[in-house]
């Protein structure tokens, strides 16, 4: 089956490992990702939107999807997912803004495309039970902390992927891969987001809390679907090691990387070498698959 | 109803403090009352409380004389473990069908000796203790229950679950246990009805950010009330559910889903400011070297001696009031960590507490929808029974002869519930007087 796919800017540049592991993993599951033709940046900052111009980019991508005759768009990056889904909701529910945006981009779009994330896509399209059967390298004994961050959960009524206070979708996914998901308190707290640029101290503190409580709860690594969270959680661990006594580094995986590992894929182009905290030693513990696709 | 005759007999639905007040006022005026209560015994939420604000009276001590009076009153016919199933007719003559739930105990034979409860091998979480204590499968709500007759809960009874046991049956000295009992219906005729079905609390399961139901040391106000109560599971000692230790830092959070139109209810629950101050005060009296914190939006203490009560908590008992909301509560290293904001200083606050107590919103009784349909009444947008007119007819409903009392109409504290119940009783008596001409003495 062919699935229309919006990679977004970061997955095409800094987070190429996420993009490549996504394509390889879904191919292994019998799904071909079809990159949206002539896609553009989603706009990236829906929450900061003061006029409808910012929505135009995301809407244009949705228009492209509809033009393919598709009614569904897979978005992997948490930020792109959040922005695109919310922009789509505006087009579906807010008549006045729909008219204005359509006029501006010379389109006639009504929010008919469903914006899906990898988590609900796998749950609904393949099913976690079926996914479990496709796993050839079960990640048994690996204690991973699902990190939702903000964008996968909030605003609750607009994203509606899971209960923002007690989510379980990510953990259900990890369980299907054989992982024992770790319960820790800050899986839905903000990593610091763009404060990494304007107030790096605040972002560092936020990320440190997430990492340290995950570790204290027994996690050996964090899994995220957000390149911005990855940036805030992975790279600053160098600084954290200096600043916080007793800090132990914790690898941060992309959700698609961990999926690819469990599916027994060749991880050579998953981009692990670009992570600040190298996750490969942890993976060496997991027995290599008996059969490789 | 002028010029017509009606039956000078009243139905009161709900036997909490409001329903009991209405029933007693009508009965003491010389008229018969049918009092229906869904629970096995009367007293309502007030019987669960340790002390009452603003006087710190022992709730059971001031309430049990009332429950006993209701239980023994010659003009009150009490149906507990029962619900109003059907109402036909109109003011002056309502035909009421009452469904009596099977207690699996013949209450006519039962003497209330308590042997069955003592020997019953099945234990389960007690609703009366708010889940912080246990009860047996055959139980009364409390040792002071009126009537002091037990019921068997089929969901936890070993005989009902596995077909074996019947220990209570073997031991009962009066052979009162009856596993074959079925629900029965009785019909009553009354001229007027008082609805006093009270309130419930916002479900804990939907308080994710506060960890309610997940973290054992996060309690609701009602659960904390049971810890404070001398008749509660800890005999009045304040002990953490997780490890039985005395908590030295306790955080109280007000407005949990109250005044929260997005995530909870839009209205103020009216009693939380006062009972939280009471909780903190009582905590300090029992644990003088402990620290109590209260997160609040603002303090609503409109009532006689209420503001003075709050001031005493602040000034004499050293309770620390923090104006702001809590965003997250989580367990870490044996503590319950509270993240909040102090909106007066504009700074985030983090407290590593031993115990957290949530003042959860008051919500309408879950059965209110069904009962409203039975009675032909309307509920307001929040699910409480709609009064006929908010200012001048707060006790009347759109149906003549049916009146409201207590928290069934809106969240209320005890004094207000009692006052409105007295008012509803007066409305009923006014009708009776009209119908009966000379009233009971003249008949």
XYZ file of C-alpha atoms in Angstrom, chain A residues 5 11 15-26 76 118 170 173 223-225 253-263 265 270 272:
35
model
C 4.062 11.067 3.568
C 13.658 15.085 8.652
C 17.041 14.260 11.380
C 17.632 12.258 8.215
C 18.061 9.166 10.362
C 14.435 9.434 11.369
C 13.335 9.746 7.760
C 15.434 6.819 6.533
C 14.467 4.533 9.402
C 10.823 5.419 8.795
C 10.938 4.539 5.107
C 12.828 1.298 5.760
C 10.594 0.242 8.647
C 7.332 0.874 6.853
C 6.201 11.814 11.616
C 3.100 7.038 13.133
C 3.421 5.349 22.944
C 3.648 0.778 20.751
C 12.329 7.451 22.641
C 10.825 10.489 20.931
C 9.212 11.391 17.639
C 16.174 7.340 19.993
C 13.780 8.390 17.319
C 10.639 6.313 17.368
C 11.317 5.069 13.829
C 14.861 4.018 14.678
C 13.672 1.801 17.490
C 10.971 0.390 15.213
C 13.588 -0.417 12.586
C 15.811 -2.136 15.121
C 12.930 -4.326 16.312
C 12.090 -5.197 12.711
C 16.655 -3.934 9.723
C 19.763 5.316 10.718
C 23.139 6.831 15.069
